Amino acid sequence: FVGGAAGVVIRLAFFLKRGMHSGMFVAVETIEDGASLAAVALLFITGLYVVLANGAGNGLRWDVIGLVIAGALALAGLVIFLLRRRALVERLAETLAQAVNRVIAKFAHRNLYDEHRVRGGVADFYRGLELAQTDPQRVFVSFCCSLARLSCDAIALYFAYRAIGYPVAPGNVLLIFIVSTSVATLAAVPGQIGVMETTLSFMSTALGVPFPVAVSASLLFRVISFWLPIPFGYAFAWNLQRKDWI
């Protein structure tokens, strides 16, 4: 129920309470992000194929689609480049830890940086990736969960259109959602606020949806999928904190 950076912090606090090392947690998040990227790619190809097969590709903004593809490939290439250079990852982790420590030290008035802990975290990270390679079935389960989550979001967008009385092809909705969520992710805006709504409306109108309908459906979808679960998420987070689980 709590997504984005806040969700990562809550998950980190929960698993650290149960003895998981921070490096292992980063490995888990990296694997989950990789599975999500693979699921996004599959749904993107599916949506594009359906739209082109139905002869509705004339309204596509190929510049936006090209940006999504280029951004995804660049991101995947950067991750692969870094993962294959452990020494560089260690230096980046140390630099980041020192920068965070300088900020915290201004308020806590103490030094929290520990080089051995940082290097140990990197070692745990690579150990987690090695363990994942020995059990690909569980990585596949993560991929299936990511695929189901994204598919449910696309279905929610489809029914948002239907709720306001506008018939739209499922393939168009799938392409609108995947391109929009990819652009919003690459924009790195907290909660994708503003970017997601704008891109959803932009892609919808590019595929022939009237602008007022596109804006209404996009806002309805975001209220249901993003804003509505937030109070429940923070209520659960408060309950976890009350039980000293985070």
JSON list of C-alpha atoms in Angstrom, two decimals:
[
{"chain": "A", "resi": 1, "resn": "PHE", "atom": "CA", "xyz": [0.00, 0.00, 0.00]},
{"chain": "A", "resi": 2, "resn": "VAL", "atom": "CA", "xyz": [2.98, 2.34, 0.43]},
{"chain": "A", "resi": 3, "resn": "GLY", "atom": "CA", "xyz": [4.89, 2.67, -2.81]},
{"chain": "A", "resi": 4, "resn": "GLY", "atom": "CA", "xyz": [7.93, 4.58, -3.98]},
{"chain": "A", "resi": 5, "resn": "ALA", "atom": "CA", "xyz": [10.73, 5.64, -1.67]},
{"chain": "A", "resi": 6, "resn": "ALA", "atom": "CA", "xyz": [8.50, 5.46, 1.42]},
{"chain": "A", "resi": 7, "resn": "GLY", "atom": "CA", "xyz": [7.70, 1.82, 0.66]},
{"chain": "A", "resi": 8, "resn": "VAL", "atom": "CA", "xyz": [11.39, 1.01, 0.27]},
{"chain": "A", "resi": 9, "resn": "VAL", "atom": "CA", "xyz": [12.17, 2.58, 3.65]},
{"chain": "A", "resi": 10, "resn": "ILE", "atom": "CA", "xyz": [9.40, 0.62, 5.37]},
{"chain": "A", "resi": 11, "resn": "ARG", "atom": "CA", "xyz": [10.50, -2.66, 3.78]},
{"chain": "A", "resi": 12, "resn": "LEU", "atom": "CA", "xyz": [14.12, -1.95, 4.72]},
{"chain": "A", "resi": 13, "resn": "ALA", "atom": "CA", "xyz": [13.20, -1.23, 8.34]},
{"chain": "A", "resi": 14, "resn": "PHE", "atom": "CA", "xyz": [11.05, -4.38, 8.51]},
{"chain": "A", "resi": 15, "resn": "PHE", "atom": "CA", "xyz": [13.74, -6.72, 7.16]},
{"chain": "A", "resi": 16, "resn": "LEU", "atom": "CA", "xyz": [16.59, -5.13, 9.11]},
{"chain": "A", "resi": 17, "resn": "LYS", "atom": "CA", "xyz": [14.59, -5.89, 12.27]},
{"chain": "A", "resi": 18, "resn": "ARG", "atom": "CA", "xyz": [14.66, -9.53, 11.19]},
{"chain": "A", "resi": 19, "resn": "GLY", "atom": "CA", "xyz": [18.40, -9.70, 10.68]},
{"chain": "A", "resi": 20, "resn": "MET", "atom": "CA", "xyz": [18.67, -9.11, 6.94]},
{"chain": "A", "resi": 21, "resn": "HIS", "atom": "CA", "xyz": [21.81, -7.21, 5.95]},
{"chain": "A", "resi": 22, "resn": "SER", "atom": "CA", "xyz": [21.37, -3.98, 4.01]},
{"chain": "A", "resi": 23, "resn": "GLY", "atom": "CA", "xyz": [23.42, -5.31, 1.08]},
{"chain": "A", "resi": 24, "resn": "MET", "atom": "CA", "xyz": [21.18, -8.35, 0.78]},
{"chain": "A", "resi": 25, "resn": "PHE", "atom": "CA", "xyz": [18.13, -6.07, 0.84]},
{"chain": "A", "resi": 26, "resn": "VAL", "atom": "CA", "xyz": [19.54, -4.00, -2.03]},
{"chain": "A", "resi": 27, "resn": "ALA", "atom": "CA", "xyz": [20.11, -7.23, -3.97]},
{"chain": "A", "resi": 28, "resn": "VAL", "atom": "CA", "xyz": [16.45, -8.20, -3.45]},
{"chain": "A", "resi": 29, "resn": "GLU", "atom": "CA", "xyz": [15.28, -4.77, -4.62]},
{"chain": "A", "resi": 30, "resn": "THR", "atom": "CA", "xyz": [17.58, -4.96, -7.65]},
{"chain": "A", "resi": 31, "resn": "ILE", "atom": "CA", "xyz": [16.20, -8.37, -8.63]},
{"chain": "A", "resi": 32, "resn": "GLU", "atom": "CA", "xyz": [12.63, -7.10, -8.18]},
{"chain": "A", "resi": 33, "resn": "ASP", "atom": "CA", "xyz": [13.36, -4.04, -10.33]},
{"chain": "A", "resi": 34, "resn": "GLY", "atom": "CA", "xyz": [14.90, -6.25, -13.01]},
{"chain": "A", "resi": 35, "resn": "ALA", "atom": "CA", "xyz": [11.83, -8.50, -12.99]},
{"chain": "A", "resi": 36, "resn": "SER", "atom": "CA", "xyz": [9.59, -5.43, -13.26]},
{"chain": "A", "resi": 37, "resn": "LEU", "atom": "CA", "xyz": [11.60, -4.13, -16.22]},
{"chain": "A", "resi": 38, "resn": "ALA", "atom": "CA", "xyz": [11.20, -7.48, -17.98]},
{"chain": "A", "resi": 39, "resn": "ALA", "atom": "CA", "xyz": [7.45, -7.43, -17.29]},
{"chain": "A", "resi": 40, "resn": "VAL", "atom": "CA", "xyz": [7.18, -3.87, -18.63]},
{"chain": "A", "resi": 41, "resn": "ALA", "atom": "CA", "xyz": [9.02, -4.90, -21.80]},
{"chain": "A", "resi": 42, "resn": "LEU", "atom": "CA", "xyz": [6.69, -7.86, -22.35]},
{"chain": "A", "resi": 43, "resn": "LEU", "atom": "CA", "xyz": [3.54, -5.79, -21.86]},
{"chain": "A", "resi": 44, "resn": "PHE", "atom": "CA", "xyz": [4.92, -2.99, -24.04]},
{"chain": "A", "resi": 45, "resn": "ILE", "atom": "CA", "xyz": [5.60, -5.37, -26.92]},
{"chain": "A", "resi": 46, "resn": "THR", "atom": "CA", "xyz": [2.17, -6.95, -26.47]},
{"chain": "A", "resi": 47, "resn": "GLY", "atom": "CA", "xyz": [0.38, -3.61, -26.49]},
{"chain": "A", "resi": 48, "resn": "LEU", "atom": "CA", "xyz": [2.32, -2.34, -29.50]},
{"chain": "A", "resi": 49, "resn": "TYR", "atom": "CA", "xyz": [1.61, -5.53, -31.43]},
{"chain": "A", "resi": 50, "resn": "VAL", "atom": "CA", "xyz": [-2.13, -5.37, -30.69]},
{"chain": "A", "resi": 51, "resn": "VAL", "atom": "CA", "xyz": [-2.34, -1.71, -31.73]},
{"chain": "A", "resi": 52, "resn": "LEU", "atom": "CA", "xyz": [-0.43, -2.27, -34.98]},
{"chain": "A", "resi": 53, "resn": "ALA", "atom": "CA", "xyz": [-2.36, -5.47, -35.75]},
{"chain": "A", "resi": 54, "resn": "ASN", "atom": "CA", "xyz": [-5.63, -3.54, -35.47]},
{"chain": "A", "resi": 55, "resn": "GLY", "atom": "CA", "xyz": [-4.38, -0.81, -37.80]},
{"chain": "A", "resi": 56, "resn": "ALA", "atom": "CA", "xyz": [-4.49, 1.86, -35.11]},
{"chain": "A", "resi": 57, "resn": "GLY", "atom": "CA", "xyz": [-0.83, 2.80, -35.25]},
{"chain": "A", "resi": 58, "resn": "ASN", "atom": "CA", "xyz": [-1.23, 5.99, -37.29]},
{"chain": "A", "resi": 59, "resn": "GLY", "atom": "CA", "xyz": [-1.77, 8.10, -34.20]},
{"chain": "A", "resi": 60, "resn": "LEU", "atom": "CA", "xyz": [1.20, 6.75, -32.29]},
{"chain": "A", "resi": 61, "resn": "ARG", "atom": "CA", "xyz": [3.84, 9.21, -31.11]},
{"chain": "A", "resi": 62, "resn": "TRP", "atom": "CA", "xyz": [6.91, 7.32, -32.19]},
{"chain": "A", "resi": 63, "resn": "ASP", "atom": "CA", "xyz": [9.16, 9.97, -30.65]},
{"chain": "A", "resi": 64, "resn": "VAL", "atom": "CA", "xyz": [7.75, 9.18, -27.20]},
{"chain": "A", "resi": 65, "resn": "ILE", "atom": "CA", "xyz": [7.89, 5.43, -27.82]},
{"chain": "A", "resi": 66, "resn": "GLY", "atom": "CA", "xyz": [11.47, 5.78, -29.05]},
{"chain": "A", "resi": 67, "resn": "LEU", "atom": "CA", "xyz": [12.34, 7.73, -25.90]},
{"chain": "A", "resi": 68, "resn": "VAL", "atom": "CA", "xyz": [10.91, 4.95, -23.74]},
{"chain": "A", "resi": 69, "resn": "ILE", "atom": "CA", "xyz": [12.83, 2.25, -25.60]},
{"chain": "A", "resi": 70, "resn": "ALA", "atom": "CA", "xyz": [16.08, 4.23, -25.57]},
{"chain": "A", "resi": 71, "resn": "GLY", "atom": "CA", "xyz": [15.70, 5.08, -21.88]},
{"chain": "A", "resi": 72, "resn": "ALA", "atom": "CA", "xyz": [14.97, 1.47, -20.92]},
{"chain": "A", "resi": 73, "resn": "LEU", "atom": "CA", "xyz": [17.93, 0.16, -22.92]},
{"chain": "A", "resi": 74, "resn": "ALA", "atom": "CA", "xyz": [20.23, 2.82, -21.48]},
{"chain": "A", "resi": 75, "resn": "LEU", "atom": "CA", "xyz": [19.09, 2.03, -17.94]},
{"chain": "A", "resi": 76, "resn": "ALA", "atom": "CA", "xyz": [19.53, -1.72, -18.43]},
{"chain": "A", "resi": 77, "resn": "GLY", "atom": "CA", "xyz": [22.95, -1.17, -20.01]},
{"chain": "A", "resi": 78, "resn": "LEU", "atom": "CA", "xyz": [24.07, 1.05, -17.13]},
{"chain": "A", "resi": 79, "resn": "VAL", "atom": "CA", "xyz": [22.98, -1.50, -14.52]},
{"chain": "A", "resi": 80, "resn": "ILE", "atom": "CA", "xyz": [24.78, -4.34, -16.33]},
{"chain": "A", "resi": 81, "resn": "PHE", "atom": "CA", "xyz": [27.89, -2.15, -16.71]},
{"chain": "A", "resi": 82, "resn": "LEU", "atom": "CA", "xyz": [27.96, -1.39, -12.98]},
{"chain": "A", "resi": 83, "resn": "LEU", "atom": "CA", "xyz": [27.21, -4.93, -11.80]},
{"chain": "A", "resi": 84, "resn": "ARG", "atom": "CA", "xyz": [30.18, -6.28, -13.73]},
{"chain": "A", "resi": 85, "resn": "ARG", "atom": "CA", "xyz": [32.55, -3.82, -12.02]},
{"chain": "A", "resi": 86, "resn": "ARG", "atom": "CA", "xyz": [32.51, -4.60, -8.34]},
{"chain": "A", "resi": 87, "resn": "ALA", "atom": "CA", "xyz": [35.38, -2.24, -7.51]},
{"chain": "A", "resi": 88, "resn": "LEU", "atom": "CA", "xyz": [33.48, 0.65, -9.08]},
{"chain": "A", "resi": 89, "resn": "VAL", "atom": "CA", "xyz": [30.33, -0.30, -7.16]},
{"chain": "A", "resi": 90, "resn": "GLU", "atom": "CA", "xyz": [32.34, -0.27, -3.92]},
{"chain": "A", "resi": 91, "resn": "ARG", "atom": "CA", "xyz": [33.72, 3.20, -4.69]},
{"chain": "A", "resi": 92, "resn": "LEU", "atom": "CA", "xyz": [30.26, 4.52, -5.54]},
{"chain": "A", "resi": 93, "resn": "ALA", "atom": "CA", "xyz": [28.81, 2.99, -2.36]},
{"chain": "A", "resi": 94, "resn": "GLU", "atom": "CA", "xyz": [31.56, 4.57, -0.26]},
{"chain": "A", "resi": 95, "resn": "THR", "atom": "CA", "xyz": [31.06, 7.96, -1.92]},
{"chain": "A", "resi": 96, "resn": "LEU", "atom": "CA", "xyz": [27.31, 7.80, -1.36]},
{"chain": "A", "resi": 97, "resn": "ALA", "atom": "CA", "xyz": [27.72, 6.66, 2.26]},
{"chain": "A", "resi": 98, "resn": "GLN", "atom": "CA", "xyz": [30.16, 9.49, 2.97]},
{"chain": "A", "resi": 99, "resn": "ALA", "atom": "CA", "xyz": [27.80, 12.05, 1.42]},
{"chain": "A", "resi": 100, "resn": "VAL", "atom": "CA", "xyz": [24.86, 10.79, 3.48]},
{"chain": "A", "resi": 101, "resn": "ASN", "atom": "CA", "xyz": [27.03, 10.73, 6.59]},
{"chain": "A", "resi": 102, "resn": "ARG", "atom": "CA", "xyz": [28.01, 14.38, 6.11]},
{"chain": "A", "resi": 103, "resn": "VAL", "atom": "CA", "xyz": [24.34, 15.36, 5.99]},
{"chain": "A", "resi": 104, "resn": "ILE", "atom": "CA", "xyz": [23.40, 13.25, 9.03]},
{"chain": "A", "resi": 105, "resn": "ALA", "atom": "CA", "xyz": [26.44, 14.45, 10.99]},
{"chain": "A", "resi": 106, "resn": "LYS", "atom": "CA", "xyz": [25.15, 18.03, 10.82]},
{"chain": "A", "resi": 107, "resn": "PHE", "atom": "CA", "xyz": [22.09, 16.98, 12.81]},
{"chain": "A", "resi": 108, "resn": "ALA", "atom": "CA", "xyz": [23.30, 13.98, 14.85]},
{"chain": "A", "resi": 109, "resn": "HIS", "atom": "CA", "xyz": [26.74, 15.50, 15.55]},
{"chain": "A", "resi": 110, "resn": "ARG", "atom": "CA", "xyz": [28.47, 12.15, 15.23]},
{"chain": "A", "resi": 111, "resn": "ASN", "atom": "CA", "xyz": [30.20, 10.11, 12.56]},
{"chain": "A", "resi": 112, "resn": "LEU", "atom": "CA", "xyz": [28.19, 7.12, 11.35]},
{"chain": "A", "resi": 113, "resn": "TYR", "atom": "CA", "xyz": [30.40, 6.19, 8.40]},
{"chain": "A", "resi": 114, "resn": "ASP", "atom": "CA", "xyz": [32.10, 2.80, 8.65]},
{"chain": "A", "resi": 115, "resn": "GLU", "atom": "CA", "xyz": [34.16, 1.68, 5.67]},
{"chain": "A", "resi": 116, "resn": "HIS", "atom": "CA", "xyz": [34.06, -1.98, 6.72]},
{"chain": "A", "resi": 117, "resn": "ARG", "atom": "CA", "xyz": [30.26, -1.94, 6.95]},
{"chain": "A", "resi": 118, "resn": "VAL", "atom": "CA", "xyz": [29.99, -0.37, 3.50]},
{"chain": "A", "resi": 119, "resn": "ARG", "atom": "CA", "xyz": [32.30, -2.97, 1.95]},
{"chain": "A", "resi": 120, "resn": "GLY", "atom": "CA", "xyz": [30.44, -5.71, 3.83]},
{"chain": "A", "resi": 121, "resn": "GLY", "atom": "CA", "xyz": [27.17, -4.40, 2.42]},
{"chain": "A", "resi": 122, "resn": "VAL", "atom": "CA", "xyz": [28.55, -4.58, -1.13]},
{"chain": "A", "resi": 123, "resn": "ALA", "atom": "CA", "xyz": [29.75, -8.13, -0.46]},
{"chain": "A", "resi": 124, "resn": "ASP", "atom": "CA", "xyz": [26.27, -9.09, 0.81]},
{"chain": "A", "resi": 125, "resn": "PHE", "atom": "CA", "xyz": [24.77, -7.50, -2.30]},
{"chain": "A", "resi": 126, "resn": "TYR", "atom": "CA", "xyz": [26.82, -9.64, -4.67]},
{"chain": "A", "resi": 127, "resn": "ARG", "atom": "CA", "xyz": [26.25, -12.71, -2.51]},
{"chain": "A", "resi": 128, "resn": "GLY", "atom": "CA", "xyz": [22.50, -12.15, -2.86]},
{"chain": "A", "resi": 129, "resn": "LEU", "atom": "CA", "xyz": [22.79, -11.93, -6.65]},
{"chain": "A", "resi": 130, "resn": "GLU", "atom": "CA", "xyz": [24.79, -15.17, -6.70]},
{"chain": "A", "resi": 131, "resn": "LEU", "atom": "CA", "xyz": [22.14, -16.92, -4.60]},
{"chain": "A", "resi": 132, "resn": "ALA", "atom": "CA", "xyz": [19.43, -15.74, -7.00]},
{"chain": "A", "resi": 133, "resn": "GLN", "atom": "CA", "xyz": [21.31, -17.30, -9.91]},
{"chain": "A", "resi": 134, "resn": "THR", "atom": "CA", "xyz": [21.16, -20.68, -8.18]},
{"chain": "A", "resi": 135, "resn": "ASP", "atom": "CA", "xyz": [17.35, -20.50, -7.85]},
{"chain": "A", "resi": 136, "resn": "PRO", "atom": "CA", "xyz": [15.92, -19.02, -11.09]},
{"chain": "A", "resi": 137, "resn": "GLN", "atom": "CA", "xyz": [12.45, -20.43, -10.33]},
{"chain": "A", "resi": 138, "resn": "ARG", "atom": "CA", "xyz": [11.97, -17.89, -7.53]},
{"chain": "A", "resi": 139, "resn": "VAL", "atom": "CA", "xyz": [13.18, -15.08, -9.76]},
{"chain": "A", "resi": 140, "resn": "PHE", "atom": "CA", "xyz": [10.56, -16.21, -12.27]},
{"chain": "A", "resi": 141, "resn": "VAL", "atom": "CA", "xyz": [7.93, -16.01, -9.52]},
{"chain": "A", "resi": 142, "resn": "SER", "atom": "CA", "xyz": [9.03, -12.41, -8.91]},
{"chain": "A", "resi": 143, "resn": "PHE", "atom": "CA", "xyz": [8.62, -11.73, -12.63]},
{"chain": "A", "resi": 144, "resn": "CYS", "atom": "CA", "xyz": [5.12, -13.24, -12.60]},
{"chain": "A", "resi": 145, "resn": "CYS", "atom": "CA", "xyz": [4.14, -11.09, -9.61]},
{"chain": "A", "resi": 146, "resn": "SER", "atom": "CA", "xyz": [5.43, -7.96, -11.36]},
{"chain": "A", "resi": 147, "resn": "LEU", "atom": "CA", "xyz": [3.54, -8.95, -14.51]},
{"chain": "A", "resi": 148, "resn": "ALA", "atom": "CA", "xyz": [0.34, -9.45, -12.51]},
{"chain": "A", "resi": 149, "resn": "ARG", "atom": "CA", "xyz": [0.74, -6.11, -10.70]},
{"chain": "A", "resi": 150, "resn": "LEU", "atom": "CA", "xyz": [1.28, -4.15, -13.91]},
{"chain": "A", "resi": 151, "resn": "SER", "atom": "CA", "xyz": [-1.54, -6.00, -15.67]},
{"chain": "A", "resi": 152, "resn": "CYS", "atom": "CA", "xyz": [-3.93, -5.13, -12.84]},
{"chain": "A", "resi": 153, "resn": "ASP", "atom": "CA", "xyz": [-2.96, -1.46, -13.15]},
{"chain": "A", "resi": 154, "resn": "ALA", "atom": "CA", "xyz": [-3.63, -1.58, -16.89]},
{"chain": "A", "resi": 155, "resn": "ILE", "atom": "CA", "xyz": [-7.01, -3.23, -16.23]},
{"chain": "A", "resi": 156, "resn": "ALA", "atom": "CA", "xyz": [-7.83, -0.49, -13.70]},
{"chain": "A", "resi": 157, "resn": "LEU", "atom": "CA", "xyz": [-7.07, 2.14, -16.36]},
{"chain": "A", "resi": 158, "resn": "TYR", "atom": "CA", "xyz": [-9.30, 0.30, -18.84]},
{"chain": "A", "resi": 159, "resn": "PHE", "atom": "CA", "xyz": [-12.23, 0.30, -16.44]},
{"chain": "A", "resi": 160, "resn": "ALA", "atom": "CA", "xyz": [-11.59, 3.97, -15.61]},
{"chain": "A", "resi": 161, "resn": "TYR", "atom": "CA", "xyz": [-12.36, 4.70, -19.26]},
{"chain": "A", "resi": 162, "resn": "ARG", "atom": "CA", "xyz": [-15.42, 2.48, -19.16]},
{"chain": "A", "resi": 163, "resn": "ALA", "atom": "CA", "xyz": [-16.61, 4.12, -15.94]},
{"chain": "A", "resi": 164, "resn": "ILE", "atom": "CA", "xyz": [-16.87, 7.50, -17.68]},
{"chain": "A", "resi": 165, "resn": "GLY", "atom": "CA", "xyz": [-18.65, 5.89, -20.63]},
{"chain": "A", "resi": 166, "resn": "TYR", "atom": "CA", "xyz": [-15.87, 5.86, -23.21]},
{"chain": "A", "resi": 167, "resn": "PRO", "atom": "CA", "xyz": [-15.18, 2.60, -25.10]},
{"chain": "A", "resi": 168, "resn": "VAL", "atom": "CA", "xyz": [-11.47, 2.06, -25.67]},
{"chain": "A", "resi": 169, "resn": "ALA", "atom": "CA", "xyz": [-9.57, -0.90, -27.12]},
{"chain": "A", "resi": 170, "resn": "PRO", "atom": "CA", "xyz": [-7.68, -3.00, -24.52]},
{"chain": "A", "resi": 171, "resn": "GLY", "atom": "CA", "xyz": [-4.52, -2.92, -26.66]},
{"chain": "A", "resi": 172, "resn": "ASN", "atom": "CA", "xyz": [-4.58, 0.88, -26.71]},
{"chain": "A", "resi": 173, "resn": "VAL", "atom": "CA", "xyz": [-5.00, 1.00, -22.94]},
{"chain": "A", "resi": 174, "resn": "LEU", "atom": "CA", "xyz": [-2.10, -1.39, -22.43]},
{"chain": "A", "resi": 175, "resn": "LEU", "atom": "CA", "xyz": [0.18, 0.72, -24.62]},
{"chain": "A", "resi": 176, "resn": "ILE", "atom": "CA", "xyz": [-0.97, 3.97, -23.00]},
{"chain": "A", "resi": 177, "resn": "PHE", "atom": "CA", "xyz": [-0.30, 2.61, -19.52]},
{"chain": "A", "resi": 178, "resn": "ILE", "atom": "CA", "xyz": [3.10, 1.01, -20.22]},
{"chain": "A", "resi": 179, "resn": "VAL", "atom": "CA", "xyz": [4.51, 4.02, -22.08]},
{"chain": "A", "resi": 180, "resn": "SER", "atom": "CA", "xyz": [3.19, 6.38, -19.41]},
{"chain": "A", "resi": 181, "resn": "THR", "atom": "CA", "xyz": [4.54, 4.41, -16.46]},
{"chain": "A", "resi": 182, "resn": "SER", "atom": "CA", "xyz": [7.91, 4.03, -18.22]},
{"chain": "A", "resi": 183, "resn": "VAL", "atom": "CA", "xyz": [8.22, 7.77, -18.88]},
{"chain": "A", "resi": 184, "resn": "ALA", "atom": "CA", "xyz": [7.14, 8.57, -15.32]},
{"chain": "A", "resi": 185, "resn": "THR", "atom": "CA", "xyz": [9.71, 6.12, -13.93]},
{"chain": "A", "resi": 186, "resn": "LEU", "atom": "CA", "xyz": [12.52, 7.56, -16.06]},
{"chain": "A", "resi": 187, "resn": "ALA", "atom": "CA", "xyz": [11.55, 11.05, -14.88]},
{"chain": "A", "resi": 188, "resn": "ALA", "atom": "CA", "xyz": [12.37, 9.95, -11.29]},
{"chain": "A", "resi": 189, "resn": "VAL", "atom": "CA", "xyz": [9.67, 12.16, -9.74]},
{"chain": "A", "resi": 190, "resn": "PRO", "atom": "CA", "xyz": [8.52, 11.04, -6.25]},
{"chain": "A", "resi": 191, "resn": "GLY", "atom": "CA", "xyz": [5.27, 9.13, -6.61]},
{"chain": "A", "resi": 192, "resn": "GLN", "atom": "CA", "xyz": [5.29, 9.94, -10.35]},
{"chain": "A", "resi": 193, "resn": "ILE", "atom": "CA", "xyz": [3.06, 12.87, -9.31]},
{"chain": "A", "resi": 194, "resn": "GLY", "atom": "CA", "xyz": [2.18, 15.10, -12.24]},
{"chain": "A", "resi": 195, "resn": "VAL", "atom": "CA", "xyz": [4.31, 13.22, -14.75]},
{"chain": "A", "resi": 196, "resn": "MET", "atom": "CA", "xyz": [2.10, 10.12, -14.78]},
{"chain": "A", "resi": 197, "resn": "GLU", "atom": "CA", "xyz": [-1.12, 12.09, -15.17]},
{"chain": "A", "resi": 198, "resn": "THR", "atom": "CA", "xyz": [0.33, 14.25, -17.94]},
{"chain": "A", "resi": 199, "resn": "THR", "atom": "CA", "xyz": [1.79, 11.34, -19.88]},
{"chain": "A", "resi": 200, "resn": "LEU", "atom": "CA", "xyz": [-1.41, 9.30, -19.56]},
{"chain": "A", "resi": 201, "resn": "SER", "atom": "CA", "xyz": [-3.42, 12.19, -21.01]},
{"chain": "A", "resi": 202, "resn": "PHE", "atom": "CA", "xyz": [-0.82, 12.87, -23.70]},
{"chain": "A", "resi": 203, "resn": "MET", "atom": "CA", "xyz": [-0.64, 9.26, -24.88]},
{"chain": "A", "resi": 204, "resn": "SER", "atom": "CA", "xyz": [-4.41, 8.88, -24.77]},
{"chain": "A", "resi": 205, "resn": "THR", "atom": "CA", "xyz": [-5.00, 11.88, -27.03]},
{"chain": "A", "resi": 206, "resn": "ALA", "atom": "CA", "xyz": [-2.26, 10.63, -29.37]},
{"chain": "A", "resi": 207, "resn": "LEU", "atom": "CA", "xyz": [-4.33, 7.47, -29.84]},
{"chain": "A", "resi": 208, "resn": "GLY", "atom": "CA", "xyz": [-7.49, 9.41, -30.62]},
{"chain": "A", "resi": 209, "resn": "VAL", "atom": "CA", "xyz": [-9.09, 9.79, -27.20]},
{"chain": "A", "resi": 210, "resn": "PRO", "atom": "CA", "xyz": [-10.77, 13.20, -26.74]},
{"chain": "A", "resi": 211, "resn": "PHE", "atom": "CA", "xyz": [-8.74, 15.40, -24.40]},
{"chain": "A", "resi": 212, "resn": "PRO", "atom": "CA", "xyz": [-11.47, 15.90, -21.73]},
{"chain": "A", "resi": 213, "resn": "VAL", "atom": "CA", "xyz": [-12.05, 12.13, -21.64]},
{"chain": "A", "resi": 214, "resn": "ALA", "atom": "CA", "xyz": [-8.32, 11.45, -21.41]},
{"chain": "A", "resi": 215, "resn": "VAL", "atom": "CA", "xyz": [-7.87, 13.84, -18.48]},
{"chain": "A", "resi": 216, "resn": "SER", "atom": "CA", "xyz": [-10.92, 12.51, -16.63]},
{"chain": "A", "resi": 217, "resn": "ALA", "atom": "CA", "xyz": [-9.91, 8.86, -17.05]},
{"chain": "A", "resi": 218, "resn": "SER", "atom": "CA", "xyz": [-6.30, 9.59, -16.07]},
{"chain": "A", "resi": 219, "resn": "LEU", "atom": "CA", "xyz": [-7.29, 11.42, -12.89]},
{"chain": "A", "resi": 220, "resn": "LEU", "atom": "CA", "xyz": [-9.82, 8.73, -11.95]},
{"chain": "A", "resi": 221, "resn": "PHE", "atom": "CA", "xyz": [-7.21, 6.02, -12.47]},
{"chain": "A", "resi": 222, "resn": "ARG", "atom": "CA", "xyz": [-4.62, 7.84, -10.36]},
{"chain": "A", "resi": 223, "resn": "VAL", "atom": "CA", "xyz": [-7.09, 8.43, -7.53]},
{"chain": "A", "resi": 224, "resn": "ILE", "atom": "CA", "xyz": [-7.95, 4.72, -7.44]},
{"chain": "A", "resi": 225, "resn": "SER", "atom": "CA", "xyz": [-4.46, 3.27, -7.99]},
{"chain": "A", "resi": 226, "resn": "PHE", "atom": "CA", "xyz": [-2.26, 5.80, -6.15]},
{"chain": "A", "resi": 227, "resn": "TRP", "atom": "CA", "xyz": [-4.08, 8.17, -3.80]},
{"chain": "A", "resi": 228, "resn": "LEU", "atom": "CA", "xyz": [-6.79, 5.89, -2.42]},
{"chain": "A", "resi": 229, "resn": "PRO", "atom": "CA", "xyz": [-4.42, 3.19, -1.03]},
{"chain": "A", "resi": 230, "resn": "ILE", "atom": "CA", "xyz": [-2.14, 5.72, 0.73]},
{"chain": "A", "resi": 231, "resn": "PRO", "atom": "CA", "xyz": [-4.18, 6.11, 3.97]},
{"chain": "A", "resi": 232, "resn": "PHE", "atom": "CA", "xyz": [-4.44, 2.32, 4.30]},
{"chain": "A", "resi": 233, "resn": "GLY", "atom": "CA", "xyz": [-0.72, 1.94, 3.66]},
{"chain": "A", "resi": 234, "resn": "TYR", "atom": "CA", "xyz": [0.30, 4.40, 6.34]},
{"chain": "A", "resi": 235, "resn": "ALA", "atom": "CA", "xyz": [-2.20, 2.87, 8.75]},
{"chain": "A", "resi": 236, "resn": "PHE", "atom": "CA", "xyz": [-0.49, -0.50, 8.25]},
{"chain": "A", "resi": 237, "resn": "ALA", "atom": "CA", "xyz": [2.91, 1.18, 8.63]},
{"chain": "A", "resi": 238, "resn": "TRP", "atom": "CA", "xyz": [1.78, 2.76, 11.91]},
{"chain": "A", "resi": 239, "resn": "ASN", "atom": "CA", "xyz": [0.57, -0.65, 13.11]},
{"chain": "A", "resi": 240, "resn": "LEU", "atom": "CA", "xyz": [3.93, -2.23, 12.24]},
{"chain": "A", "resi": 241, "resn": "GLN", "atom": "CA", "xyz": [5.71, 0.50, 14.16]},
{"chain": "A", "resi": 242, "resn": "ARG", "atom": "CA", "xyz": [3.34, 0.10, 17.12]},
{"chain": "A", "resi": 243, "resn": "LYS", "atom": "CA", "xyz": [4.22, -3.61, 17.26]},
{"chain": "A", "resi": 244, "resn": "ASP", "atom": "CA", "xyz": [7.93, -2.72, 17.00]},
{"chain": "A", "resi": 245, "resn": "TRP", "atom": "CA", "xyz": [8.24, -4.60, 13.70]},
{"chain": "A", "resi": 246, "resn": "ILE", "atom": "CA", "xyz": [9.87, -1.65, 11.96]}
]
